[in-house]
PDB file of C-alpha atoms in Angstrom:
ATOM      1  CA  UNK N   1       0.000   0.000   0.000  1.00 55.00           C
ATOM      2  CA  UNK N   2       1.383   3.412  -0.903  1.00 91.00           C
ATOM      3  CA  UNK N   3       2.039   5.862   1.924  1.00 96.00           C
ATOM      4  CA  UNK N   4      -0.152   8.907   2.468  1.00 98.00           C
ATOM      5  CA  UNK N   5       0.728  11.229   5.330  1.00 98.00           C
ATOM      6  CA  UNK N   6      -1.677  13.835   6.703  1.00 98.00           C
ATOM      7  CA  UNK N   7      -0.028  16.828   8.374  1.00 98.00           C
ATOM      8  CA  UNK N   8      -2.594  18.328  10.725  1.00 98.00           C
ATOM      9  CA  UNK N   9      -2.570  22.029  11.619  1.00 98.00           C
ATOM     10  CA  UNK N  10      -3.612  21.433  15.233  1.00 97.00           C
ATOM     11  CA  UNK N  11      -4.236  25.071  16.103  1.00 94.00           C
ATOM     12  CA  UNK N  12      -6.415  25.614  13.032  1.00 94.00           C
ATOM     13  CA  UNK N  13      -8.652  22.666  13.915  1.00 95.00           C
ATOM     14  CA  UNK N  14      -8.788  23.584  17.590  1.00 95.00           C
ATOM     15  CA  UNK N  15      -9.706  27.253  17.100  1.00 93.00           C
ATOM     16  CA  UNK N  16     -12.237  26.457  14.376  1.00 93.00           C
ATOM     17  CA  UNK N  17     -13.950  23.928  16.643  1.00 93.00           C
ATOM     18  CA  UNK N  18     -13.906  26.285  19.621  1.00 93.00           C
ATOM     19  CA  UNK N  19     -15.530  29.247  17.876  1.00 91.00           C
ATOM     20  CA  UNK N  20     -18.115  27.069  16.118  1.00 89.00           C
ATOM     21  CA  UNK N  21     -19.737  26.337  19.497  1.00 84.00           C
ATOM     22  CA  UNK N  22     -18.535  29.274  21.601  1.00 80.00           C
ATOM     23  CA  UNK N  23     -20.782  31.661  19.657  1.00 77.00           C
ATOM     24  CA  UNK N  24     -23.706  30.074  21.483  1.00 76.00           C
ATOM     25  CA  UNK N  25     -21.789  29.798  24.796  1.00 79.00           C
ATOM     26  CA  UNK N  26     -21.642  26.019  24.449  1.00 82.00           C
ATOM     27  CA  UNK N  27     -18.340  25.030  26.074  1.00 84.00           C
ATOM     28  CA  UNK N  28     -19.126  21.399  27.092  1.00 90.00           C
ATOM     29  CA  UNK N  29     -17.838  21.890  30.656  1.00 92.00           C
ATOM     30  CA  UNK N  30     -17.280  18.516  32.341  1.00 92.00           C
ATOM     31  CA  UNK N  31     -17.696  17.561  36.010  1.00 93.00           C
ATOM     32  CA  UNK N  32     -14.159  18.782  36.781  1.00 93.00           C
ATOM     33  CA  UNK N  33     -15.090  22.240  35.517  1.00 93.00           C
ATOM     34  CA  UNK N  34     -12.930  21.889  32.393  1.00 93.00           C
ATOM     35  CA  UNK N  35     -14.322  23.058  29.030  1.00 94.00           C
ATOM     36  CA  UNK N  36     -13.852  20.521  26.223  1.00 94.00           C
ATOM     37  CA  UNK N  37     -15.755  21.945  23.234  1.00 94.00           C
ATOM     38  CA  UNK N  38     -12.640  22.758  21.193  1.00 95.00           C
ATOM     39  CA  UNK N  39     -11.014  19.366  21.774  1.00 96.00           C
ATOM     40  CA  UNK N  40     -14.237  17.498  20.977  1.00 94.00           C
ATOM     41  CA  UNK N  41     -14.658  19.424  17.726  1.00 93.00           C
ATOM     42  CA  UNK N  42     -10.971  19.007  16.844  1.00 95.00           C
ATOM     43  CA  UNK N  43     -11.327  15.230  17.136  1.00 95.00           C
ATOM     44  CA  UNK N  44     -14.467  15.334  14.994  1.00 93.00           C
ATOM     45  CA  UNK N  45     -12.630  17.299  12.297  1.00 94.00           C
ATOM     46  CA  UNK N  46      -9.704  14.882  12.510  1.00 96.00           C
ATOM     47  CA  UNK N  47     -11.743  11.697  12.220  1.00 94.00           C
ATOM     48  CA  UNK N  48     -13.874  13.175   9.426  1.00 94.00           C
ATOM     49  CA  UNK N  49     -10.720  13.890   7.423  1.00 96.00           C
ATOM     50  CA  UNK N  50      -9.183  10.487   8.212  1.00 95.00           C
ATOM     51  CA  UNK N  51     -12.332   8.763   6.948  1.00 94.00           C
ATOM     52  CA  UNK N  52     -12.373  10.916   3.814  1.00 95.00           C
ATOM     53  CA  UNK N  53      -8.689  10.682   2.855  1.00 97.00           C
ATOM     54  CA  UNK N  54      -7.566   7.426   4.518  1.00 96.00           C
ATOM     55  CA  UNK N  55      -4.017   8.478   5.432  1.00 97.00           C
ATOM     56  CA  UNK N  56      -1.566   5.775   6.459  1.00 97.00           C
ATOM     57  CA  UNK N  57       0.364   8.229   8.640  1.00 98.00           C
ATOM     58  CA  UNK N  58      -0.698  11.318  10.646  1.00 98.00           C
ATOM     59  CA  UNK N  59       1.323  14.048  12.400  1.00 98.00           C
ATOM     60  CA  UNK N  60      -0.131  16.981  14.381  1.00 98.00           C
ATOM     61  CA  UNK N  61       1.852  20.242  14.335  1.00 98.00           C
ATOM     62  CA  UNK N  62       1.527  23.014  16.919  1.00 97.00           C
ATOM     63  CA  UNK N  63       2.681  26.530  17.742  1.00 94.00           C
ATOM     64  CA  UNK N  64       5.008  26.494  20.738  1.00 91.00           C
ATOM     65  CA  UNK N  65       4.292  29.848  22.382  1.00 82.00           C
ATOM     66  CA  UNK N  66       3.431  33.249  21.010  1.00 79.00           C
ATOM     67  CA  UNK N  67       6.963  34.517  20.264  1.00 88.00           C
ATOM     68  CA  UNK N  68       8.802  33.340  17.155  1.00 93.00           C
ATOM     69  CA  UNK N  69      11.710  34.468  14.975  1.00 93.00           C
ATOM     70  CA  UNK N  70       9.197  36.653  13.103  1.00 94.00           C
ATOM     71  CA  UNK N  71       8.847  38.806  16.242  1.00 93.00           C
ATOM     72  CA  UNK N  72      12.589  39.452  16.027  1.00 93.00           C
ATOM     73  CA  UNK N  73      12.080  40.702  12.476  1.00 93.00           C
ATOM     74  CA  UNK N  74       9.028  42.824  13.353  1.00 91.00           C
ATOM     75  CA  UNK N  75       8.284  43.470  17.006  1.00 91.00           C
ATOM     76  CA  UNK N  76       4.616  44.146  16.332  1.00 87.00           C
ATOM     77  CA  UNK N  77       4.088  40.849  14.449  1.00 89.00           C
ATOM     78  CA  UNK N  78       0.701  39.447  15.586  1.00 88.00           C
ATOM     79  CA  UNK N  79       0.681  42.029  18.410  1.00 85.00           C
ATOM     80  CA  UNK N  80      -2.895  42.991  17.523  1.00 85.00           C
ATOM     81  CA  UNK N  81      -4.234  39.561  18.473  1.00 85.00           C
ATOM     82  CA  UNK N  82      -6.129  39.345  21.720  1.00 83.00           C
ATOM     83  CA  UNK N  83      -5.419  36.639  24.282  1.00 86.00           C
ATOM     84  CA  UNK N  84      -7.411  33.428  23.752  1.00 88.00           C
ATOM     85  CA  UNK N  85     -10.694  33.161  25.692  1.00 89.00           C
ATOM     86  CA  UNK N  86     -10.263  31.665  29.152  1.00 92.00           C
ATOM     87  CA  UNK N  87     -12.385  28.651  28.165  1.00 92.00           C
ATOM     88  CA  UNK N  88      -9.830  27.917  25.442  1.00 93.00           C
ATOM     89  CA  UNK N  89      -6.670  28.001  27.549  1.00 92.00           C
ATOM     90  CA  UNK N  90      -6.897  24.588  29.293  1.00 94.00           C
ATOM     91  CA  UNK N  91      -7.794  22.936  26.000  1.00 96.00           C
ATOM     92  CA  UNK N  92      -4.372  23.505  24.386  1.00 95.00           C
ATOM     93  CA  UNK N  93      -2.718  20.848  26.544  1.00 95.00           C
ATOM     94  CA  UNK N  94      -5.790  18.608  26.439  1.00 96.00           C
ATOM     95  CA  UNK N  95      -5.672  18.623  22.644  1.00 97.00           C
ATOM     96  CA  UNK N  96      -2.106  17.314  22.661  1.00 97.00           C
ATOM     97  CA  UNK N  97      -3.005  14.703  25.260  1.00 96.00           C
ATOM     98  CA  UNK N  98      -5.809  13.464  23.033  1.00 96.00           C
ATOM     99  CA  UNK N  99      -3.433  13.235  20.047  1.00 96.00           C
ATOM    100  CA  UNK N 100      -1.063  11.176  22.195  1.00 95.00           C
ATOM    101  CA  UNK N 101      -3.936   8.894  23.193  1.00 94.00           C
ATOM    102  CA  UNK N 102      -4.634   8.381  19.486  1.00 94.00           C
ATOM    103  CA  UNK N 103      -0.940   7.556  18.877  1.00 94.00           C
ATOM    104  CA  UNK N 104      -0.610  10.678  16.728  1.00 96.00           C
ATOM    105  CA  UNK N 105       2.720  12.432  17.338  1.00 97.00           C
ATOM    106  CA  UNK N 106       2.730  16.111  18.358  1.00 97.00           C
ATOM    107  CA  UNK N 107       5.434  18.157  16.651  1.00 97.00           C
ATOM    108  CA  UNK N 108       6.440  21.752  17.376  1.00 96.00           C
ATOM    109  CA  UNK N 109       9.595  23.797  17.712  1.00 95.00           C
ATOM    110  CA  UNK N 110      10.136  26.783  20.009  1.00 94.00           C
ATOM    111  CA  UNK N 111      10.694  29.975  18.040  1.00 94.00           C
ATOM    112  CA  UNK N 112       8.742  28.745  15.012  1.00 96.00           C
ATOM    113  CA  UNK N 113       5.102  28.472  14.021  1.00 96.00           C
ATOM    114  CA  UNK N 114       3.228  25.264  13.250  1.00 96.00           C
ATOM    115  CA  UNK N 115       3.260  26.390   9.587  1.00 97.00           C
ATOM    116  CA  UNK N 116       7.062  26.144   9.520  1.00 97.00           C
ATOM    117  CA  UNK N 117       6.967  22.631  10.990  1.00 97.00           C
ATOM    118  CA  UNK N 118       4.351  21.586   8.439  1.00 98.00           C
ATOM    119  CA  UNK N 119       6.380  23.127   5.606  1.00 98.00           C
ATOM    120  CA  UNK N 120       9.546  21.342   6.705  1.00 97.00           C
ATOM    121  CA  UNK N 121       7.888  17.954   7.198  1.00 98.00           C
ATOM    122  CA  UNK N 122       6.000  18.174   3.903  1.00 97.00           C
ATOM    123  CA  UNK N 123       9.349  18.839   2.212  1.00 95.00           C
ATOM    124  CA  UNK N 124      10.900  15.832   3.962  1.00 95.00           C
ATOM    125  CA  UNK N 125       8.043  13.415   3.361  1.00 97.00           C
ATOM    126  CA  UNK N 126       7.106  14.227  -0.254  1.00 96.00           C
ATOM    127  CA  UNK N 127       9.805  11.888  -1.610  1.00 93.00           C
ATOM    128  CA  UNK N 128       8.420   8.815   0.152  1.00 94.00           C
ATOM    129  CA  UNK N 129       4.712   9.562   0.591  1.00 97.00           C
ATOM    130  CA  UNK N 130       1.790  11.524  -0.769  1.00 97.00           C
ATOM    131  CA  UNK N 131       1.419  14.537   1.544  1.00 98.00           C
ATOM    132  CA  UNK N 132      -1.901  16.099   2.561  1.00 98.00           C
ATOM    133  CA  UNK N 133      -1.919  19.252   4.695  1.00 98.00           C
ATOM    134  CA  UNK N 134      -5.132  19.607   6.722  1.00 98.00           C
ATOM    135  CA  UNK N 135      -5.739  23.224   7.736  1.00 97.00           C
ATOM    136  CA  UNK N 136      -8.099  26.171   7.563  1.00 94.00           C
ATOM    137  CA  UNK N 137      -5.269  28.563   6.676  1.00 94.00           C
ATOM    138  CA  UNK N 138      -4.956  29.628   3.038  1.00 94.00           C
ATOM    139  CA  UNK N 139      -1.348  30.693   3.641  1.00 95.00           C
ATOM    140  CA  UNK N 140      -0.504  26.980   3.447  1.00 97.00           C
ATOM    141  CA  UNK N 141      -1.235  27.042  -0.292  1.00 98.00           C
ATOM    142  CA  UNK N 142       2.317  28.318  -0.792  1.00 98.00           C
ATOM    143  CA  UNK N 143       3.468  24.794   0.202  1.00 98.00           C
ATOM    144  CA  UNK N 144       1.821  23.149  -2.811  1.00 98.00           C
ATOM    145  CA  UNK N 145       4.250  21.193  -4.952  1.00 96.00           C
ATOM    146  CA  UNK N 146       4.351  17.819  -6.723  1.00 95.00           C
ATOM    147  CA  UNK N 147       3.017  15.172  -4.302  1.00 96.00           C
ATOM    148  CA  UNK N 148       1.847  17.826  -1.793  1.00 98.00           C
ATOM    149  CA  UNK N 149      -1.817  18.885  -1.575  1.00 98.00           C
ATOM    150  CA  UNK N 150      -3.618  21.221   0.818  1.00 98.00           C
ATOM    151  CA  UNK N 151      -7.035  20.310   2.212  1.00 98.00           C
ATOM    152  CA  UNK N 152      -8.796  23.442   3.467  1.00 97.00           C
ATOM    153  CA  UNK N 153     -11.568  22.995   6.035  1.00 96.00           C
ATOM    154  CA  UNK N 154     -14.847  24.592   5.028  1.00 93.00           C
ATOM    155  CA  UNK N 155     -17.929  25.294   7.119  1.00 89.00           C
ATOM    156  CA  UNK N 156     -19.254  22.333   9.079  1.00 85.00           C
ATOM    157  CA  UNK N 157     -17.626  18.918   9.260  1.00 88.00           C
ATOM    158  CA  UNK N 158     -16.455  16.831   6.327  1.00 88.00           C
ATOM    159  CA  UNK N 159     -16.477  19.747   3.854  1.00 92.00           C
ATOM    160  CA  UNK N 160     -13.182  20.528   2.143  1.00 96.00           C
ATOM    161  CA  UNK N 161     -11.596  22.520  -0.638  1.00 96.00           C
ATOM    162  CA  UNK N 162      -8.754  20.419  -2.029  1.00 97.00           C
ATOM    163  CA  UNK N 163      -5.879  22.263  -3.659  1.00 98.00           C
ATOM    164  CA  UNK N 164      -3.065  21.160  -5.930  1.00 97.00           C
ATOM    165  CA  UNK N 165      -0.618  23.347  -7.836  1.00 97.00           C
ATOM    166  CA  UNK N 166      -2.873  22.952 -10.879  1.00 97.00           C
ATOM    167  CA  UNK N 167      -6.023  24.122  -9.090  1.00 97.00           C
ATOM    168  CA  UNK N 168      -4.215  27.180  -7.707  1.00 96.00           C
ATOM    169  CA  UNK N 169      -2.992  28.039 -11.208  1.00 96.00           C
ATOM    170  CA  UNK N 170      -6.531  27.687 -12.580  1.00 96.00           C
ATOM    171  CA  UNK N 171      -8.072  29.899  -9.868  1.00 93.00           C
ATOM    172  CA  UNK N 172      -5.470  32.616  -9.413  1.00 91.00           C
ATOM    173  CA  UNK N 173      -3.172  32.242 -12.405  1.00 94.00           C
ATOM    174  CA  UNK N 174      -0.114  32.059 -10.164  1.00 95.00           C
ATOM    175  CA  UNK N 175       2.259  29.502  -8.668  1.00 97.00           C
ATOM    176  CA  UNK N 176       2.552  28.668  -4.950  1.00 97.00           C
ATOM    177  CA  UNK N 177       5.774  30.697  -4.667  1.00 96.00           C
ATOM    178  CA  UNK N 178       4.061  33.713  -6.240  1.00 97.00           C
ATOM    179  CA  UNK N 179       1.519  33.556  -3.408  1.00 97.00           C
ATOM    180  CA  UNK N 180       4.294  34.732  -1.079  1.00 97.00           C
ATOM    181  CA  UNK N 181       4.933  37.770  -3.285  1.00 98.00           C
ATOM    182  CA  UNK N 182       1.179  38.393  -3.474  1.00 97.00           C
ATOM    183  CA  UNK N 183       0.954  38.482   0.306  1.00 96.00           C
ATOM    184  CA  UNK N 184       4.027  40.725   0.447  1.00 97.00           C
ATOM    185  CA  UNK N 185       2.088  43.360  -1.507  1.00 97.00           C
ATOM    186  CA  UNK N 186      -1.226  42.854   0.290  1.00 95.00           C
ATOM    187  CA  UNK N 187       0.146  42.529   3.832  1.00 93.00           C
ATOM    188  CA  UNK N 188      -1.803  40.643   6.469  1.00 92.00           C
ATOM    189  CA  UNK N 189      -3.976  42.470   8.981  1.00 89.00           C
ATOM    190  CA  UNK N 190      -4.364  39.371  11.171  1.00 89.00           C
ATOM    191  CA  UNK N 191      -0.562  39.015  11.426  1.00 91.00           C
ATOM    192  CA  UNK N 192      -0.209  42.793  11.711  1.00 89.00           C
ATOM    193  CA  UNK N 193       2.080  43.734   8.846  1.00 92.00           C
ATOM    194  CA  UNK N 194       1.199  46.227   6.178  1.00 90.00           C
ATOM    195  CA  UNK N 195       2.638  45.221   2.806  1.00 94.00           C
ATOM    196  CA  UNK N 196       2.365  48.080   0.304  1.00 96.00           C
ATOM    197  CA  UNK N 197      -0.374  50.534   1.248  1.00 96.00           C
ATOM    198  CA  UNK N 198      -2.830  51.054  -1.572  1.00 95.00           C
ATOM    199  CA  UNK N 199      -1.994  47.898  -3.521  1.00 95.00           C
ATOM    200  CA  UNK N 200      -4.588  45.180  -3.050  1.00 93.00           C
ATOM    201  CA  UNK N 201      -5.032  41.698  -4.448  1.00 94.00           C
ATOM    202  CA  UNK N 202      -6.323  42.755  -7.861  1.00 95.00           C
ATOM    203  CA  UNK N 203      -3.397  45.059  -8.666  1.00 96.00           C
ATOM    204  CA  UNK N 204      -0.804  42.733  -7.116  1.00 96.00           C
ATOM    205  CA  UNK N 205      -2.095  39.785  -9.165  1.00 96.00           C
ATOM    206  CA  UNK N 206      -2.016  41.846 -12.346  1.00 96.00           C
ATOM    207  CA  UNK N 207       1.599  42.843 -11.701  1.00 97.00           C
ATOM    208  CA  UNK N 208       2.641  39.278 -10.854  1.00 97.00           C
ATOM    209  CA  UNK N 209       0.917  37.912 -13.974  1.00 96.00           C
ATOM    210  CA  UNK N 210       2.868  40.440 -16.008  1.00 96.00           C
ATOM    211  CA  UNK N 211       6.288  40.425 -14.346  1.00 97.00           C
ATOM    212  CA  UNK N 212       6.435  37.162 -12.391  1.00 97.00           C
ATOM    213  CA  UNK N 213       8.095  38.190  -9.125  1.00 97.00           C
ATOM    214  CA  UNK N 214       8.770  41.197  -6.920  1.00 97.00           C
ATOM    215  CA  UNK N 215      12.221  41.401  -8.542  1.00 97.00           C
ATOM    216  CA  UNK N 216      10.627  41.369 -11.996  1.00 97.00           C
ATOM    217  CA  UNK N 217       8.253  44.153 -10.989  1.00 97.00           C
ATOM    218  CA  UNK N 218      11.076  46.274  -9.539  1.00 97.00           C
ATOM    219  CA  UNK N 219      13.185  45.778 -12.673  1.00 97.00           C
ATOM    220  CA  UNK N 220      10.264  47.162 -14.696  1.00 96.00           C
ATOM    221  CA  UNK N 221       9.119  49.798 -12.210  1.00 96.00           C
ATOM    222  CA  UNK N 222       9.444  52.550 -14.805  1.00 95.00           C
ATOM    223  CA  UNK N 223       6.699  50.809 -16.831  1.00 95.00           C
ATOM    224  CA  UNK N 224       4.197  50.999 -13.964  1.00 94.00           C
ATOM    225  CA  UNK N 225       1.713  53.798 -13.479  1.00 94.00           C
ATOM    226  CA  UNK N 226       2.940  56.782 -11.517  1.00 96.00           C
ATOM    227  CA  UNK N 227       0.644  55.886  -8.600  1.00 95.00           C
ATOM    228  CA  UNK N 228       1.818  52.256  -8.494  1.00 96.00           C
ATOM    229  CA  UNK N 229       5.456  53.295  -8.666  1.00 96.00           C
ATOM    230  CA  UNK N 230       5.011  55.833  -5.887  1.00 96.00           C
ATOM    231  CA  UNK N 231       3.275  53.338  -3.578  1.00 96.00           C
ATOM    232  CA  UNK N 232       5.913  50.653  -4.094  1.00 96.00           C
ATOM    233  CA  UNK N 233       8.848  53.055  -3.675  1.00 96.00           C
ATOM    234  CA  UNK N 234       7.320  54.493  -0.490  1.00 96.00           C
ATOM    235  CA  UNK N 235       6.874  51.062   1.093  1.00 96.00           C
ATOM    236  CA  UNK N 236       9.788  49.218  -0.498  1.00 96.00           C
ATOM    237  CA  UNK N 237      11.356  48.172   2.809  1.00 95.00           C
ATOM    238  CA  UNK N 238       8.014  46.917   4.110  1.00 96.00           C
ATOM    239  CA  UNK N 239       7.461  45.007   0.840  1.00 97.00           C
ATOM    240  CA  UNK N 240      10.674  43.043   1.356  1.00 97.00           C
ATOM    241  CA  UNK N 241      10.013  42.558   5.073  1.00 96.00           C
ATOM    242  CA  UNK N 242       6.449  41.423   4.388  1.00 96.00           C
ATOM    243  CA  UNK N 243       7.681  38.804   1.944  1.00 97.00           C
ATOM    244  CA  UNK N 244      10.122  37.473   4.532  1.00 97.00           C
ATOM    245  CA  UNK N 245       7.368  37.332   7.163  1.00 96.00           C
ATOM    246  CA  UNK N 246       4.926  35.632   4.776  1.00 96.00           C
ATOM    247  CA  UNK N 247       7.305  32.897   3.664  1.00 97.00           C
ATOM    248  CA  UNK N 248       6.785  29.598   5.490  1.00 98.00           C
ATOM    249  CA  UNK N 249      10.150  28.092   6.369  1.00 97.00           C
ATOM    250  CA  UNK N 250      10.747  24.587   5.037  1.00 96.00           C
ATOM    251  CA  UNK N 251      14.149  24.040   6.611  1.00 95.00           C
ATOM    252  CA  UNK N 252      13.655  24.226  10.378  1.00 95.00           C
ATOM    253  CA  UNK N 253      15.520  21.883  12.718  1.00 94.00           C
ATOM    254  CA  UNK N 254      13.029  19.052  12.940  1.00 93.00           C
ATOM    255  CA  UNK N 255      13.460  15.588  11.566  1.00 86.00           C
ATOM    256  CA  UNK N 256      10.602  13.296  12.521  1.00 91.00           C
ATOM    257  CA  UNK N 257      10.811   9.806  10.978  1.00 93.00           C
ATOM    258  CA  UNK N 258       7.732   8.971   8.934  1.00 95.00           C
ATOM    259  CA  UNK N 259       7.531   5.427  10.306  1.00 94.00           C
ATOM    260  CA  UNK N 260       6.885   6.853  13.790  1.00 94.00           C
ATOM    261  CA  UNK N 261       3.709   8.513  12.473  1.00 96.00           C
ATOM    262  CA  UNK N 262       1.991   5.314  11.347  1.00 96.00           C
ATOM    263  CA  UNK N 263      -1.717   5.645  12.140  1.00 95.00           C
ATOM    264  CA  UNK N 264      -2.556   2.887  14.626  1.00 92.00           C
ATOM    265  CA  UNK N 265      -5.365   3.951  16.931  1.00 85.00           C
ATOM    266  CA  UNK N 266      -5.357   2.076  20.249  1.00 85.00           C
ATOM    267  CA  UNK N 267      -9.104   1.809  20.850  1.00 88.00           C
ATOM    268  CA  UNK N 268      -8.685   1.013  24.535  1.00 90.00           C
ATOM    269  CA  UNK N 269      -6.460   4.024  25.168  1.00 91.00           C
ATOM    270  CA  UNK N 270      -8.736   6.245  23.076  1.00 91.00           C
ATOM    271  CA  UNK N 271     -11.838   5.105  24.961  1.00 90.00           C
ATOM    272  CA  UNK N 272     -10.136   5.722  28.299  1.00 91.00           C
ATOM    273  CA  UNK N 273      -9.169   9.277  27.295  1.00 92.00           C
ATOM    274  CA  UNK N 274     -12.560  10.170  25.811  1.00 91.00           C
ATOM    275  CA  UNK N 275     -14.336   8.824  28.884  1.00 91.00           C
ATOM    276  CA  UNK N 276     -11.944  10.691  31.188  1.00 93.00           C
ATOM    277  CA  UNK N 277     -12.842  13.915  29.367  1.00 93.00           C
ATOM    278  CA  UNK N 278     -16.525  12.936  29.600  1.00 90.00           C
ATOM    279  CA  UNK N 279     -17.137  13.164  25.869  1.00 89.00           C
ATOM    280  CA  UNK N 280     -20.790  12.334  25.356  1.00 83.00           C
ATOM    281  CA  UNK N 281     -21.895   9.914  22.641  1.00 79.00           C
ATOM    282  CA  UNK N 282     -18.380   9.857  21.239  1.00 85.00           C
ATOM    283  CA  UNK N 283     -18.733   6.408  19.666  1.00 82.00           C
ATOM    284  CA  UNK N 284     -21.714   7.643  17.661  1.00 73.00           C
ATOM    285  CA  UNK N 285     -20.640  11.226  16.952  1.00 73.00           C
ATOM    286  CA  UNK N 286     -16.862  11.077  16.582  1.00 73.00           C
ATOM    287  CA  UNK N 287     -15.726   7.780  15.120  1.00 69.00           C
TER     288      UNK N 287
END
């Protein structure tokens, strides 16, 4: 049987599950006073995707604290994000405990984001396995390459948008690497960096279709409109910084052997953990 590894963006699944129920103040607080709504939903997302895509191997990747090397590049990186809701906080560790109970390895590296771990592992694994990246984050589309696909979570459970290099080219007319340059122009309000003020997706795409890269655009800057030229020249330093911030690193110091990620759920251990957390109707609703 050929190998298919699913790299799970743990934070993306956890936050999506939390906010899906938190809007109605449904936190699933157990008898110990611990909320479990995010973990329950994360597991539901995970098992839905495992049923759909039948991976042979699964790895969960996580952020390891709020400060990363990107904060050294830009102090205000992600500084506009509020602290997670108090009902969310105890569920970070619980989520990793549940992954362990499912024999799914947790991978993270201090100073880097989960994205960088996913990028690095996808790069490592693509030679020996088909790689699927399960996330809700469109930034991951820059990781598309031969043998690497991105599965974006859509609303509800079991709904996905599956991306390959070819689909991205059909939709946007650009390559995965050009997505980094696109984001460099547009900036990212959720990550709190500006890009080039006044140049949005439409203009940035047009320029990238015409000139290929930021370097190609700068080499032909005299051919741009006066307004475009002025905006780029004014924010040139931020353009380069934004590209560096947007680029997912695929060479971080992690080397996790694929064979250690073989998906082998221990039903006894899983049942013990789910019952400890007081998940209701988990046999019917989760697996």
